Short mmCIF file of C-alpha atoms and ligand atoms in Angstrom, two decimals:
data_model
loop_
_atom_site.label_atom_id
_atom_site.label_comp_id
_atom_site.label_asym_id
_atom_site.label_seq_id
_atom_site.Cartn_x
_atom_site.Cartn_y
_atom_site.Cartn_z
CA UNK K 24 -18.29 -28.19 27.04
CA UNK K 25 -18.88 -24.61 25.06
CA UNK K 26 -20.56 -22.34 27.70
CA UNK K 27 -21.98 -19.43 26.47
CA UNK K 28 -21.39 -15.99 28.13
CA UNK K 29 -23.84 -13.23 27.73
CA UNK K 30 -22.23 -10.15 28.36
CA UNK K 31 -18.45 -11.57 28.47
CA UNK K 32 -16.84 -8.42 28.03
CA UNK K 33 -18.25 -6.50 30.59
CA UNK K 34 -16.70 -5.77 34.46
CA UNK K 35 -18.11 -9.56 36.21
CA UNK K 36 -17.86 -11.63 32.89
CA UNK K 37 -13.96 -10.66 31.93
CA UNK K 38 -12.82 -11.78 35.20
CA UNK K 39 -15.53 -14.99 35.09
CA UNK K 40 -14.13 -15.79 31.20
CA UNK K 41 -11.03 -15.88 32.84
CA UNK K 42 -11.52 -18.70 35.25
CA UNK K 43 -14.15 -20.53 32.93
CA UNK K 44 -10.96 -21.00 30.86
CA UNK K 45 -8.53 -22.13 33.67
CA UNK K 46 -11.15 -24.20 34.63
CA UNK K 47 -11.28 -26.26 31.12
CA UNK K 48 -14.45 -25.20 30.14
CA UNK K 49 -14.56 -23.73 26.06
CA UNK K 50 -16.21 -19.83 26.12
CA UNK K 51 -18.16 -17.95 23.19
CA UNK K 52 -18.33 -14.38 24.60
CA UNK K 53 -21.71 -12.44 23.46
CA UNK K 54 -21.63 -8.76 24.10
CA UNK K 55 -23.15 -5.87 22.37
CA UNK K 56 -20.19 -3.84 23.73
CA UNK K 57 -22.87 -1.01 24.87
CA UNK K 58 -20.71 -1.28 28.06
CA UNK K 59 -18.00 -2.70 27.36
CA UNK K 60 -14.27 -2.24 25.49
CA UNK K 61 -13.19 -4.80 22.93
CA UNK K 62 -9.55 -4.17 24.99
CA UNK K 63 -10.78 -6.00 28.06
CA UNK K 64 -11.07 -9.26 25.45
CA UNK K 65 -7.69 -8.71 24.09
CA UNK K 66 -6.77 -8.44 27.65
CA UNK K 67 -8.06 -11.96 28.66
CA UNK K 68 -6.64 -13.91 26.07
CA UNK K 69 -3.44 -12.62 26.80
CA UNK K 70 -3.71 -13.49 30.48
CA UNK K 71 -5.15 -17.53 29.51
CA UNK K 72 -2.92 -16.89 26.33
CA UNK K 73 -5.35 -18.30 23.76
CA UNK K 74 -8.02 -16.64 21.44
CA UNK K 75 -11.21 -16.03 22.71
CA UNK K 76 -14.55 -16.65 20.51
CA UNK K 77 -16.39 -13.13 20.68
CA UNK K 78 -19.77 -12.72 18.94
CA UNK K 79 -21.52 -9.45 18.97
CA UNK K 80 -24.55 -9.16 19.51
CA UNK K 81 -28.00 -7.75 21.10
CA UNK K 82 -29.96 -10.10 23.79
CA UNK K 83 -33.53 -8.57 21.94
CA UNK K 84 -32.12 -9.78 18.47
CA UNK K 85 -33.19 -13.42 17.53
CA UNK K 86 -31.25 -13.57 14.89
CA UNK K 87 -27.98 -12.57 17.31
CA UNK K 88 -28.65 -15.33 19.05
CA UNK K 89 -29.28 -17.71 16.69
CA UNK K 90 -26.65 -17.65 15.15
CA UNK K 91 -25.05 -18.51 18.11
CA UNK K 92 -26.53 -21.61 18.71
CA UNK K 93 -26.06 -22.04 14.56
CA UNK K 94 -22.43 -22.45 14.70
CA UNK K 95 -22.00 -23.81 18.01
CA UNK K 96 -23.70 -26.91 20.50
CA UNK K 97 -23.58 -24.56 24.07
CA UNK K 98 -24.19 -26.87 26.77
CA UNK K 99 -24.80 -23.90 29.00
CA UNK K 100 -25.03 -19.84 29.61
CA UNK K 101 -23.94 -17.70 32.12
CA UNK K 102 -25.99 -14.50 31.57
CA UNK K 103 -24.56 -11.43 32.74
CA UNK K 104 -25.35 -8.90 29.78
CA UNK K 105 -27.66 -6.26 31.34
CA UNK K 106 -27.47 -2.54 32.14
CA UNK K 107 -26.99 -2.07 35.63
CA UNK K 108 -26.91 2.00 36.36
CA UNK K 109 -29.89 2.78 39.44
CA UNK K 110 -29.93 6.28 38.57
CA UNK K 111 -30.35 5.50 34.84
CA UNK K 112 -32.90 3.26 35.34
CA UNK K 113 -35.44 5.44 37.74
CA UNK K 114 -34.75 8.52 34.81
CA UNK K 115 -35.17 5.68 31.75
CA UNK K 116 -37.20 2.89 33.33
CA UNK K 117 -38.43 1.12 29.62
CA UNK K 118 -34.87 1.02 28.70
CA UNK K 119 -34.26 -1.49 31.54
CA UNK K 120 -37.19 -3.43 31.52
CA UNK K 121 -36.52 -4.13 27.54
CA UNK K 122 -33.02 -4.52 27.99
CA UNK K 123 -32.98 -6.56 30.65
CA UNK K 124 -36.16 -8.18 31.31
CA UNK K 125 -37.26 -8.33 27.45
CA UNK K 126 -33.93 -9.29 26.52
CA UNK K 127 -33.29 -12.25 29.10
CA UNK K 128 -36.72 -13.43 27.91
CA UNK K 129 -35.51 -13.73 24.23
CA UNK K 130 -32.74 -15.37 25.80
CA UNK K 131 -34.44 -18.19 27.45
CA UNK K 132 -36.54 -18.56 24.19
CA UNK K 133 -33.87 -19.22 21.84
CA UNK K 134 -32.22 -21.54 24.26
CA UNK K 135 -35.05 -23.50 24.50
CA UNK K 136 -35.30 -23.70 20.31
CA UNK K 137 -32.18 -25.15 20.37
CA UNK K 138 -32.35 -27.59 23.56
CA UNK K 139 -29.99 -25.38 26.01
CA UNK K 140 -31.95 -25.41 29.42
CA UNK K 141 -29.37 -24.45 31.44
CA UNK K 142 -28.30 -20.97 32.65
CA UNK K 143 -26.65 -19.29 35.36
CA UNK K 144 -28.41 -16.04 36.21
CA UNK K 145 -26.47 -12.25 37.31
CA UNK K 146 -29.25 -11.70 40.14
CA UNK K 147 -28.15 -8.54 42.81
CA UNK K 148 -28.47 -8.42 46.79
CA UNK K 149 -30.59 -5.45 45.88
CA UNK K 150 -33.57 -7.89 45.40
CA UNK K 151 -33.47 -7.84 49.22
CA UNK K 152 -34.47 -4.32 49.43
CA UNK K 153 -34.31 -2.76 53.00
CA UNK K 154 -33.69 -6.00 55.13
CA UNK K 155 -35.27 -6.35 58.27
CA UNK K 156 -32.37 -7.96 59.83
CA UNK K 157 -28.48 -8.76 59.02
CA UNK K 158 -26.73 -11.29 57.50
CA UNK K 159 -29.54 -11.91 54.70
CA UNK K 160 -30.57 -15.47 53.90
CA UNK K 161 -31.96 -16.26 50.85
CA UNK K 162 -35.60 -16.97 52.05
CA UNK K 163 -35.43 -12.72 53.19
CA UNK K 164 -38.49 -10.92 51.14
CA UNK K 165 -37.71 -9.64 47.82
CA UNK K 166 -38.93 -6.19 47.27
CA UNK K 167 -37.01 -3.92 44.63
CA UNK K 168 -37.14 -0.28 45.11
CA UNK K 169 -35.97 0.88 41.65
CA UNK K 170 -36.43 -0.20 38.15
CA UNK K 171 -32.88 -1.58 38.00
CA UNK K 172 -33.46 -3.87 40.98
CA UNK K 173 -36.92 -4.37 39.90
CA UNK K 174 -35.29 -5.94 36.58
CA UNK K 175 -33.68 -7.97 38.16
CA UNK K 176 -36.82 -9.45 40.18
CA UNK K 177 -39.07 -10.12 37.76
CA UNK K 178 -35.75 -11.79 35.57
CA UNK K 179 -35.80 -14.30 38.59
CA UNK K 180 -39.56 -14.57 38.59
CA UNK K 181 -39.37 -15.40 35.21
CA UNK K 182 -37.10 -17.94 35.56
CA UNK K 183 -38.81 -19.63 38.14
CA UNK K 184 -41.46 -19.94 35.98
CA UNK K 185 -39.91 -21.30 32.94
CA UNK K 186 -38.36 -24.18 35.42
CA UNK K 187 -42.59 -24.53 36.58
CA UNK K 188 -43.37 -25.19 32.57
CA UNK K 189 -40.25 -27.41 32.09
CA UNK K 190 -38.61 -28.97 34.79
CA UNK K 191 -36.13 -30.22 32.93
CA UNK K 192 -34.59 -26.55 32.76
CA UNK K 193 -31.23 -26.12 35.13
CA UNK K 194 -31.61 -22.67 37.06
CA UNK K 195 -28.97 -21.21 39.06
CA UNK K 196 -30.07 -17.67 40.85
CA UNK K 197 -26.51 -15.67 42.18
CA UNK K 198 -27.28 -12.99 44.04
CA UNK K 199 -24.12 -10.75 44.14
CA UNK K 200 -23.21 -8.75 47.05
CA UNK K 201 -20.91 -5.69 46.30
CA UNK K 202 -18.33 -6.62 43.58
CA UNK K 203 -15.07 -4.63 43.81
CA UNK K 204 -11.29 -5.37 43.05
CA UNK K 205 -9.69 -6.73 39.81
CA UNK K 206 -7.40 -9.45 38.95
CA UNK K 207 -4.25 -10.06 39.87
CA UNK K 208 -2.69 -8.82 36.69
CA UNK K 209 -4.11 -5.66 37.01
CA UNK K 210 -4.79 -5.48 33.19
CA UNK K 211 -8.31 -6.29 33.32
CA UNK K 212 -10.99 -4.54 35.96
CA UNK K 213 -13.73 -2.19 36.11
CA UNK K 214 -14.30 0.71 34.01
CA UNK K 215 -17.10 2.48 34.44
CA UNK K 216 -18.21 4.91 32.37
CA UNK K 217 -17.91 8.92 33.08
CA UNK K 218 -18.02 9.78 36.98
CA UNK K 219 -18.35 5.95 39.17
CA UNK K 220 -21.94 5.82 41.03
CA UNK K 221 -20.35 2.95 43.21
CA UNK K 222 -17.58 3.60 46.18
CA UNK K 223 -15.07 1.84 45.55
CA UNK K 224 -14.32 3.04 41.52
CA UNK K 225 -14.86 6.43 43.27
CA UNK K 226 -12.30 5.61 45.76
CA UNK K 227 -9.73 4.59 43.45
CA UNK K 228 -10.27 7.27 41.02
CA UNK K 229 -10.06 9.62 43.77
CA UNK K 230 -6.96 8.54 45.09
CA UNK K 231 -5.36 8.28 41.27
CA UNK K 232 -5.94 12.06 41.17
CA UNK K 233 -8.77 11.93 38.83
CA UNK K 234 -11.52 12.77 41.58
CA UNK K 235 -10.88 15.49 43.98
CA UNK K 236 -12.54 13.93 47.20
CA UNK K 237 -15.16 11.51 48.12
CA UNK K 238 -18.33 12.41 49.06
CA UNK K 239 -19.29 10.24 51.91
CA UNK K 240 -22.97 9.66 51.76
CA UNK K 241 -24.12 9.78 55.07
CA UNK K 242 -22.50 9.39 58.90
CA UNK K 243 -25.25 9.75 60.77
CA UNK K 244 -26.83 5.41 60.06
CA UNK K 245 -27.28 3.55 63.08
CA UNK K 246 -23.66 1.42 61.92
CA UNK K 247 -20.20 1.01 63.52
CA UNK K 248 -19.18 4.80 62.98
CA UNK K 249 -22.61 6.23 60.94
CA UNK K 250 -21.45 5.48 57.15
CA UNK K 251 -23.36 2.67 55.25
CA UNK K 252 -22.58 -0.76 55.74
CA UNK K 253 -21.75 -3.94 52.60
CA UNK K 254 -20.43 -6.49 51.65
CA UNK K 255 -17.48 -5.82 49.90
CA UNK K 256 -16.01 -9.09 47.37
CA UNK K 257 -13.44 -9.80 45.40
CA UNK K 258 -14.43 -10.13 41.44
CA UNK K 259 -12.50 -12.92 41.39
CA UNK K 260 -13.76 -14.69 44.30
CA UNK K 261 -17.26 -13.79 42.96
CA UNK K 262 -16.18 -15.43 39.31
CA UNK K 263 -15.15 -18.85 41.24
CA UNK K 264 -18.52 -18.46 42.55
CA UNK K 265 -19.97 -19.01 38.52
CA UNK K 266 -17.52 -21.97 37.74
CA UNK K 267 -18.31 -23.98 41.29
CA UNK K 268 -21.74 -23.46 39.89
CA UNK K 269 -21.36 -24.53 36.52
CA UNK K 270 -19.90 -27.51 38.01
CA UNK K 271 -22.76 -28.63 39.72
CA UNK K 272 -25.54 -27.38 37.79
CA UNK K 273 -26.49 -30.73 36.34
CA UNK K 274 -26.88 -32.36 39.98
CA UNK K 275 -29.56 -29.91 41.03
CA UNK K 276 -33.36 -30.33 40.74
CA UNK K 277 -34.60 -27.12 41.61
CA UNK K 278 -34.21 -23.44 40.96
CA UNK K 279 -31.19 -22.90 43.06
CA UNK K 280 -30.83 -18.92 44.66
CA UNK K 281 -27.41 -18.73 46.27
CA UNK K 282 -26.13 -15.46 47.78
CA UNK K 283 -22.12 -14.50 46.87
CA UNK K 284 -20.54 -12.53 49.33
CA UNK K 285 -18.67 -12.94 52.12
CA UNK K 286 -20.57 -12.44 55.31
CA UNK K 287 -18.04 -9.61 56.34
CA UNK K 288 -19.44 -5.81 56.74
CA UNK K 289 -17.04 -3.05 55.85
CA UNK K 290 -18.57 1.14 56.56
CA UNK K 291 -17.26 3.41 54.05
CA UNK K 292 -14.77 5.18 55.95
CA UNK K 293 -12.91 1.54 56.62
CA UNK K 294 -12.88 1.09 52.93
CA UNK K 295 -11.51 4.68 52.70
CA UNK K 296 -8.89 3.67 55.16
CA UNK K 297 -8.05 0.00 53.70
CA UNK K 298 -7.46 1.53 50.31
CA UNK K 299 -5.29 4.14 51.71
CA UNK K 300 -3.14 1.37 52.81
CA UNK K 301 -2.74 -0.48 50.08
CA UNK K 302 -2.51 2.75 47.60
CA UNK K 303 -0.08 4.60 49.62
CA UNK K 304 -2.26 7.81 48.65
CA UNK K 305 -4.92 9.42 50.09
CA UNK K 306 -8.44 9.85 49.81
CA UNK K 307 -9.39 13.13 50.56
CA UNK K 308 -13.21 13.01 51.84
CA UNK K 309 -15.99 14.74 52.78
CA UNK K 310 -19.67 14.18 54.57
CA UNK K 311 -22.47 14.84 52.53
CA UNK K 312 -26.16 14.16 52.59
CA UNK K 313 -27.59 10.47 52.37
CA UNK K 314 -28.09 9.49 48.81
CA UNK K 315 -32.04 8.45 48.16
CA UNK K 316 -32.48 4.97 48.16
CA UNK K 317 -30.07 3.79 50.16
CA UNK K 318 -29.58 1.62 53.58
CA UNK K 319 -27.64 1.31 56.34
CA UNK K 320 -26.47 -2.21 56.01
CA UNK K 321 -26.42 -4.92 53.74
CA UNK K 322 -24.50 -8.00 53.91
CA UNK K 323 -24.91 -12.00 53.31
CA UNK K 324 -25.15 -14.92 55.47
CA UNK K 325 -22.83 -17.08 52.70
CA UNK K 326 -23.52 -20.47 54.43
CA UNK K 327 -25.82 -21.69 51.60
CA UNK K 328 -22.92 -21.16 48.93
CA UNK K 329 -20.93 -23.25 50.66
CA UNK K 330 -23.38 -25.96 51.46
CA UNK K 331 -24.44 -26.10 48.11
CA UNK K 332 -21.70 -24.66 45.98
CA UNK K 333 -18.54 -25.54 48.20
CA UNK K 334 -18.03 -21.92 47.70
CA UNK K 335 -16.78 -19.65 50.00
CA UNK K 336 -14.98 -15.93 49.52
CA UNK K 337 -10.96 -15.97 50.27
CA UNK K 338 -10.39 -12.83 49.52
CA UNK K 339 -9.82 -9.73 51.96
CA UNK K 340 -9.81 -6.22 52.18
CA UNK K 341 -6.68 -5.68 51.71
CA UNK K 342 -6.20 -7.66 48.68
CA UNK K 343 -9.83 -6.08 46.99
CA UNK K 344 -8.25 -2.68 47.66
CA UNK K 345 -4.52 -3.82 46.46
CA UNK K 346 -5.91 -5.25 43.05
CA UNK K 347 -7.79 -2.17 42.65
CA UNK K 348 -5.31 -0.39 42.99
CA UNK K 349 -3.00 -2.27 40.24
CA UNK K 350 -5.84 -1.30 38.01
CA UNK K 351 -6.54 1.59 38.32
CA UNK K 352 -3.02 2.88 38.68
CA UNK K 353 -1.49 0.76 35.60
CA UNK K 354 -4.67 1.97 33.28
CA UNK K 355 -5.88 5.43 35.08
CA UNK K 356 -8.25 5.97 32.41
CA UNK K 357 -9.67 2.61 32.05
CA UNK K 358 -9.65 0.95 28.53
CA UNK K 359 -10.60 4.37 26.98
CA UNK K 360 -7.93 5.75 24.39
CA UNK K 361 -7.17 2.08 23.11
CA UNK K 362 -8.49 1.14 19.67
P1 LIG M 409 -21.01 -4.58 32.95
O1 LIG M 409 -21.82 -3.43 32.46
O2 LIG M 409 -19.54 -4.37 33.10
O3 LIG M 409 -21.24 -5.86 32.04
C1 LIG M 409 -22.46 -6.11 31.38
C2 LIG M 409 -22.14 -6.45 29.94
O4 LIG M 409 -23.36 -6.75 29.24
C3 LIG M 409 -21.46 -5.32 29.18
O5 LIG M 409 -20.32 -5.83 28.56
C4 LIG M 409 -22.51 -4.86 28.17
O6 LIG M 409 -21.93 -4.35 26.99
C5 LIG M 409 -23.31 -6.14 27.95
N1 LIG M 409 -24.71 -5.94 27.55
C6 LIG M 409 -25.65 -5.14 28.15
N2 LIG M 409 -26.81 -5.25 27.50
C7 LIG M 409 -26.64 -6.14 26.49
C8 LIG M 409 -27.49 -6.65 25.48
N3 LIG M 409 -28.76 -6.26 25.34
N4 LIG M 409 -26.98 -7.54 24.61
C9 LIG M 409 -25.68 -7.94 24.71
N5 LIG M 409 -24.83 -7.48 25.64
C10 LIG M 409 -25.30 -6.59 26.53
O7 LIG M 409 -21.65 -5.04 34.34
P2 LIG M 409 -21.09 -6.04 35.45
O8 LIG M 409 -20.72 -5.24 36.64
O9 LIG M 409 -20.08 -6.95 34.85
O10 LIG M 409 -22.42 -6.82 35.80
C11 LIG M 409 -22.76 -8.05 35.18
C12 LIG M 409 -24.14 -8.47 35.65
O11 LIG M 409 -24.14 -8.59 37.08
C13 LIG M 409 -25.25 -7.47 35.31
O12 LIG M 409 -26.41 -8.21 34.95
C14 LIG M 409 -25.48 -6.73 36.62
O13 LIG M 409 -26.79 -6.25 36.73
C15 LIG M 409 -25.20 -7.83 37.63
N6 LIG M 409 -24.76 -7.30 38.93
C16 LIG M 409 -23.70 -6.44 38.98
C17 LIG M 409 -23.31 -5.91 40.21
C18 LIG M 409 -22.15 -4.93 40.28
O14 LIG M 409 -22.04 -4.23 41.29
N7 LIG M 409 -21.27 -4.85 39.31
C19 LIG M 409 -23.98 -6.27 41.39
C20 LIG M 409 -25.05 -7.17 41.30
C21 LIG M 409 -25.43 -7.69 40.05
C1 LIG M 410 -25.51 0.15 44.68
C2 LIG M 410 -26.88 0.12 44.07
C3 LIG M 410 -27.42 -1.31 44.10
C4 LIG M 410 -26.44 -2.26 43.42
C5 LIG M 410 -25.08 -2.14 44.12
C6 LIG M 410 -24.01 -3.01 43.50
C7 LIG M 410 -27.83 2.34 44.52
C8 LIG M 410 -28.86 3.12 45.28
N1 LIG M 410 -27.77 1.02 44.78
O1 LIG M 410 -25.64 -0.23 46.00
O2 LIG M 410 -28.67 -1.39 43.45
O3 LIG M 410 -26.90 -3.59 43.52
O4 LIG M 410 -24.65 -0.76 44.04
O5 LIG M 410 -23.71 -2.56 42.22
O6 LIG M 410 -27.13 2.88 43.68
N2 LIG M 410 -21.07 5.74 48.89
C9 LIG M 410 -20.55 6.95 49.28
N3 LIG M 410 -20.07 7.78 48.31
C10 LIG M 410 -20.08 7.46 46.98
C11 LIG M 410 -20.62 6.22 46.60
C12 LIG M 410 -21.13 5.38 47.58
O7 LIG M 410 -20.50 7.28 50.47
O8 LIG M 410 -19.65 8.29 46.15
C13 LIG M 410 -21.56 4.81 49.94
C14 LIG M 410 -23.03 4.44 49.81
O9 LIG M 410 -23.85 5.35 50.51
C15 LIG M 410 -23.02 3.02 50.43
C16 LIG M 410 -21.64 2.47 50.09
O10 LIG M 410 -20.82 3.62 49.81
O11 LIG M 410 -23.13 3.11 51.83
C17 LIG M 410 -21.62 1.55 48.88
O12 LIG M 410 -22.24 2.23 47.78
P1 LIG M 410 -22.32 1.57 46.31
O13 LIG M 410 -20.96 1.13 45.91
O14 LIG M 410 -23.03 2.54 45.44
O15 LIG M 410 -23.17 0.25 46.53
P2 LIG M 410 -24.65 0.04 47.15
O16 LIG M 410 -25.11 1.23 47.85
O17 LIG M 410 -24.59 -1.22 47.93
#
């Protein structure tokens, strides 16, 4: 079965391309490499040790994506290409809605012209908003409180209503907690570009030397010791989550919304501590104000993955902060510097 996977290149997909392969499945990889490095595909094949079908390509061009489906019968896509920066996308707001709401739309379109009515969406725990209460189910109100997260609604919305027209459609909604870590290898992980807006790539760039100290956003949230509260989970655990789905996806006969994470809260200064441990180095910190936007706590009840998925995170701390730590140590600047 050729699944097609929007965005392959990128942090999520490398790790997912990975496992799709293990798994048996055939990959095309469609990136427009806007944030990506054509090193973390040389990188996979040499971990599954075979060649890897890229295409590049833009979601908004037809014509990228038909020629896709030209050359090959895709059976299904797993759509993670998107832009996913929440500071970017309050400054450039149309950027984001064409990018990713305009271009999953094209998406769905050109699937349709060529009979492929079956996709696996890249949906974010940041739908939830503020939460009234933790763990979050899936049935929590949505409410988005940036244009990023906002993207990301109305992608859902849209997809609920394409199932509405045509119920033949297969829909599977992951809502990803707080991706972190990197394979096993340590040759493939996240790079992101110029200085991280996420902890843990601050952490680990920090603790590499790159970073002179963390800037701890906050200690004063009603959580275990006053810094912010998620749910941490292993990109690889997170990538089983796509292929348990891609299993099943044919069985279902509804728009299925399944949260991925792993029901476990960690604050900031135990992440600071865990990847200590595993790094050997330390992470010099310091308190600073709360950043905008943010909340105290955030993490998943996971049950419904499992009922529905037979998915469940294995993955702990210590291992998301040990595999981060092969990454970011073996390739301190990322992929950038390799042609
Ligand atoms: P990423 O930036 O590493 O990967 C996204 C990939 O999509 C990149 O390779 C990029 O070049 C490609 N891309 C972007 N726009 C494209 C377009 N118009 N056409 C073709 N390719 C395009 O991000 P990631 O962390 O791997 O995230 C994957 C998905 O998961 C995104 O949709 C993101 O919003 C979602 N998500 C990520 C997180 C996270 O913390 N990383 C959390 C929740 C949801
Ligand atoms: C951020 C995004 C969210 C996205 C999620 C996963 C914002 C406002 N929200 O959420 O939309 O879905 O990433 O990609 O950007 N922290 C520090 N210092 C830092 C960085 C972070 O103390 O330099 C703290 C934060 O205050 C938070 C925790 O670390 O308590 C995790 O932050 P981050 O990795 O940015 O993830 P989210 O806040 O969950």
């Amino acid at each position: 079965m050729k699944i097609l996977v929007t965005g392959g290149a990128g942090y999520i997909g490398s790790h997912t391309v990975v496992l799709l392969i293990e798994a048996g499945y055939e990959v095309i990889v469609f990136d427009n490499f806007y944030n990506a490095s054509k090193e973390s595909i040389r990188r996979v094949e040499k971990i599954i040790n075979q060649s890897i079908e890229v295409i590049e390509g833009d979601l908004r061009n037809r014509d990228d994506l038909k020629s896709v489906f030209e050359k090959h019968t895709i059976s299904s896509v797993i759509h993670f290409a998107g832009l996913k920066a929440v500071g970017e996308s309050v400054e450039k707001p149309l950027k984001y809605y064409d990018n990713n709401v305009n271009g999953s739309a094209v998406l769905c379109e050109v699937m349709a012209e060529y009979d492929c009515k079956s996709i696996i969406f890249s949906s974010s725990a940041t739908v939830y908003g503020d939460p009234h209460t933790t763990p979050i189910l899936e049935d929590f109100p949505l409410f988005a409180t940036n244009p990023y997260g906002r993207s990301k609604l109305m992608v859902e919305e849209i997809l609920r209503d394409v199932y509405v027209s045509d119920n033949t459609w297969k829909i599977i909604l992951l809502r990803y907690f707080n991706p972190v870590g990197a394979h096993e290898s340590g040759t493939i992980g996240e790079d992101p570009n110029g200085i991280p807006n996420n902890l843990m790539p601050f952490i680990a760039q920090t603790a590499v030397g790159k970073r002179e100290y963390l800037s701890v956003f906050g200690d004063d949230y009603d959580t275990k010791d006053g810094t912010g509260v998620r749910d941490y989970i292993h990109v690889v655990d997170l990538a089983k989550g796509h292929v348990n789905a891609l299993d099943r996806i044919e069985n279902f006969k509804e728009v299925m919304t399944v949260n991925l994470g792993t029901g476990k809260g960690y604050s900031v200064l135990e992440m600071i501590r865990a990847f200590e441990k595993a790094s050997n180095k330390k992470v010099a910190y310091k308190i600073a104000q709360r950043r905008a936007g943010d909340i105290a706590t955030c993490f998943a009840d996971p049950s419904y993955a499992k009922e529905v998925l037979d998915w469940k995170a294995e993955k702990s701390i210590d291992q998301m902060c040990e595999d981060g730590w092969r990454w970011q140590s073996q390739n301190p600047n990322g992929y950038k510097g390799i042609v």
